[in-house]
CSV table of C-alpha atoms in Angstrom, one decimal:
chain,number,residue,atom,x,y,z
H,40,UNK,CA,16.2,-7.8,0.2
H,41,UNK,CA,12.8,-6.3,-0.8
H,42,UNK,CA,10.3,-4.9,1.8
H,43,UNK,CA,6.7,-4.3,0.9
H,44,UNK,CA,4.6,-1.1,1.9
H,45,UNK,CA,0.8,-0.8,1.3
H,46,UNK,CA,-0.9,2.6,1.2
H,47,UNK,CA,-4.4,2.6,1.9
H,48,UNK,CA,-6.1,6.3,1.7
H,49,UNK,CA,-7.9,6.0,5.3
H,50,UNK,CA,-10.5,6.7,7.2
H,51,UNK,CA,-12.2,7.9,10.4
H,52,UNK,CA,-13.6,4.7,10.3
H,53,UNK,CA,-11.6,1.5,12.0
H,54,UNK,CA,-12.7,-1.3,9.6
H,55,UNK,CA,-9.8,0.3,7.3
H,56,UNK,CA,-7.6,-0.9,9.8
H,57,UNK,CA,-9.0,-4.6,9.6
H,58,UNK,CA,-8.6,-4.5,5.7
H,59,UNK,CA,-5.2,-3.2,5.7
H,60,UNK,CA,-4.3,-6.0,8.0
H,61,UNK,CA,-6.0,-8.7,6.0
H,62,UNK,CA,-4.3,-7.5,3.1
H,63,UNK,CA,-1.2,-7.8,4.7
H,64,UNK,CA,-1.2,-11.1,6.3
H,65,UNK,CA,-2.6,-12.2,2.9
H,66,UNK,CA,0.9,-11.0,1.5
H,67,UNK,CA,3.0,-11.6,4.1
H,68,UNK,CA,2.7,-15.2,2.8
H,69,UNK,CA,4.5,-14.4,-0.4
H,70,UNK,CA,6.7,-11.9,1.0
H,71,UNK,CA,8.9,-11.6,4.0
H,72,UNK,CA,8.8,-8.0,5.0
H,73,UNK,CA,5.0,-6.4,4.6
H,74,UNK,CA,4.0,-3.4,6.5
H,75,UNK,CA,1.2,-0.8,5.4
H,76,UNK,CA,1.0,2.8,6.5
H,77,UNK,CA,-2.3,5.3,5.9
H,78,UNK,CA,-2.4,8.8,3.9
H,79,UNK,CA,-4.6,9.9,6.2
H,80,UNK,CA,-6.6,9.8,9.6
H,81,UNK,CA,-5.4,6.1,10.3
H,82,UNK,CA,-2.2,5.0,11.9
H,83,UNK,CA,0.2,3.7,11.3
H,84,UNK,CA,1.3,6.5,8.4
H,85,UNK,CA,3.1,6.5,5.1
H,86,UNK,CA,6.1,7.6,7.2
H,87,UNK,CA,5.8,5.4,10.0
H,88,UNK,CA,5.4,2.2,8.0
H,89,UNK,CA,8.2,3.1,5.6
H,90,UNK,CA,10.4,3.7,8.4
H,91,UNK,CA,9.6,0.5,10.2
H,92,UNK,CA,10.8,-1.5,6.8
H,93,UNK,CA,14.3,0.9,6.0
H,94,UNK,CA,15.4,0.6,9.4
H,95,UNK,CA,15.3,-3.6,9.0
H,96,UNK,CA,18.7,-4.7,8.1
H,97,UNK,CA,18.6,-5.9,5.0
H,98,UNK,CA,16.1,-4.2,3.9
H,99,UNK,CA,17.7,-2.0,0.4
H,100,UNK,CA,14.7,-2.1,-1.5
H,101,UNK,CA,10.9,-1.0,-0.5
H,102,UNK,CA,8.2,-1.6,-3.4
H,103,UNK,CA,5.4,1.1,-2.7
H,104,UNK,CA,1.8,-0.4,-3.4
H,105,UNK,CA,-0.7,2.0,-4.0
H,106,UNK,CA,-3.7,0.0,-3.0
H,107,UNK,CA,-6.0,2.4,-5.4
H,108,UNK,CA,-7.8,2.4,-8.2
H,109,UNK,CA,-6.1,4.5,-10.1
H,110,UNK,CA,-3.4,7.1,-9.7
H,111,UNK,CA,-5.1,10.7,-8.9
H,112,UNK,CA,-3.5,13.7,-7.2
H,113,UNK,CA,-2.5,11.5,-4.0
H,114,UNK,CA,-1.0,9.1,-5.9
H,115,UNK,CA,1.4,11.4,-8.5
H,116,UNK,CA,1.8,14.2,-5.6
H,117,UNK,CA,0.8,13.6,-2.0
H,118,UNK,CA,2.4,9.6,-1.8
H,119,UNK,CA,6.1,10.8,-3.1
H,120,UNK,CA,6.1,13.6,-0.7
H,121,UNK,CA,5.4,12.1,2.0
H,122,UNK,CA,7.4,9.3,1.3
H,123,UNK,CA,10.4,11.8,1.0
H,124,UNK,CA,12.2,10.0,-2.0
H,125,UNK,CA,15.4,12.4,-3.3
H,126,UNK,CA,15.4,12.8,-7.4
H,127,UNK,CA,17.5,9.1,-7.3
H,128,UNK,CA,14.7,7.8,-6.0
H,129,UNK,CA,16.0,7.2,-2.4
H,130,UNK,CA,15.4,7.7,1.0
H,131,UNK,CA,17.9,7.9,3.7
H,132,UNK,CA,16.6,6.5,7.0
H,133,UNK,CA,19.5,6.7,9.9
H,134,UNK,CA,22.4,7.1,6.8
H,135,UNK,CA,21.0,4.1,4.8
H,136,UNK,CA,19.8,4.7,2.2
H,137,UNK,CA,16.9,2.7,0.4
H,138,UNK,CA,15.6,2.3,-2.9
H,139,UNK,CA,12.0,3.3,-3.5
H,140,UNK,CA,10.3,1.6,-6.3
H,141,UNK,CA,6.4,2.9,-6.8
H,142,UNK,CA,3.8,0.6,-8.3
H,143,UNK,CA,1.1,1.6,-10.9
H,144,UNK,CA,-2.4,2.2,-9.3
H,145,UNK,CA,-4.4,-1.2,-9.5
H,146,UNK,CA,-6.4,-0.1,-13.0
H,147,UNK,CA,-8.7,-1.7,-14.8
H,148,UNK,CA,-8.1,-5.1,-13.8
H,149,UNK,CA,-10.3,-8.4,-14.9
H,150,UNK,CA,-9.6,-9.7,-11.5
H,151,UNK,CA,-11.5,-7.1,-10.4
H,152,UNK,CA,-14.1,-7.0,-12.1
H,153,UNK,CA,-14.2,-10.6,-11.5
H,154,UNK,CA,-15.2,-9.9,-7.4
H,155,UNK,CA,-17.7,-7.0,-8.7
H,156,UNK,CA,-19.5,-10.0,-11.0
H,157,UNK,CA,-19.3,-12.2,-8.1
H,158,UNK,CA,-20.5,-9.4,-5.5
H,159,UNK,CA,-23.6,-8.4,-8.1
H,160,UNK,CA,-24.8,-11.8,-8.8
H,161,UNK,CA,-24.9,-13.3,-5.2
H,162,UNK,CA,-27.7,-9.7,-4.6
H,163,UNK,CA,-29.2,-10.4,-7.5
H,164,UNK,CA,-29.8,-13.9,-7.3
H,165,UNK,CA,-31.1,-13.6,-3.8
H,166,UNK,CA,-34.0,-10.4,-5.3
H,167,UNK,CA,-36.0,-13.4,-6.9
């Protein structure tokens, strides 16, 4: 079975916390086993929240979400660090080991730019 961990980048500020959560529960109604874990200054961390999914039973696969634009220095170097994944592409978590599967960055993305139109134009209609 799959688990699913989000990576947000963080902040010193809590409303991350209150989006990462959102996004969650959003997903956790697709998927069975969500968890999301900060790269910095939030809790829970990367490590924390991947450890929380490989230590569920029948959990053998996590799919890592990058919830980022696109994929800078954190995303080719800091996320695979910390994660700790070995050249298979495995992590061992109380001798199990579990697949890690990384996602692409989110891109340039219509949907995207759909809630950037919709953002824009509810301003804009409301300057005349």
């Amino acid at each position: 079975m799959i688990g699913i961990l989000l990576i947000f980048h963080g902040s010193k500020v809590s409303s991350w916390n209150e989006v990462a959560d959102g996004y969650k529960k959003l997903l956790e109604r697709f998927f069975k086993n969500v968890e999301y874990g900060f790269l910095e200054y939030s809790k829970p961390t990367i490590k924390d929240a991947i450890n929380t999914l490989a230590k569920k039973e029948d959990i053998d696969t996590i799919i890592v979400v990058p919830v980022f634009i696109s994929e800078g220095t954190h995303y080719k170097r800091d996320i695979p660090k910390i994660i700790g994944m070995d050249n298979e592409g495995y992590i061992s978590v109380d001798n199990k080991r579990v697949k890690i599967i990384l996602t692409d960055a989110l891109g340039v993305d219509e949907r995207i730019a759909l809630i950037i139109k919709e953002k824009v134009e509810k301003i804009a209609n409301n300057l005349h």
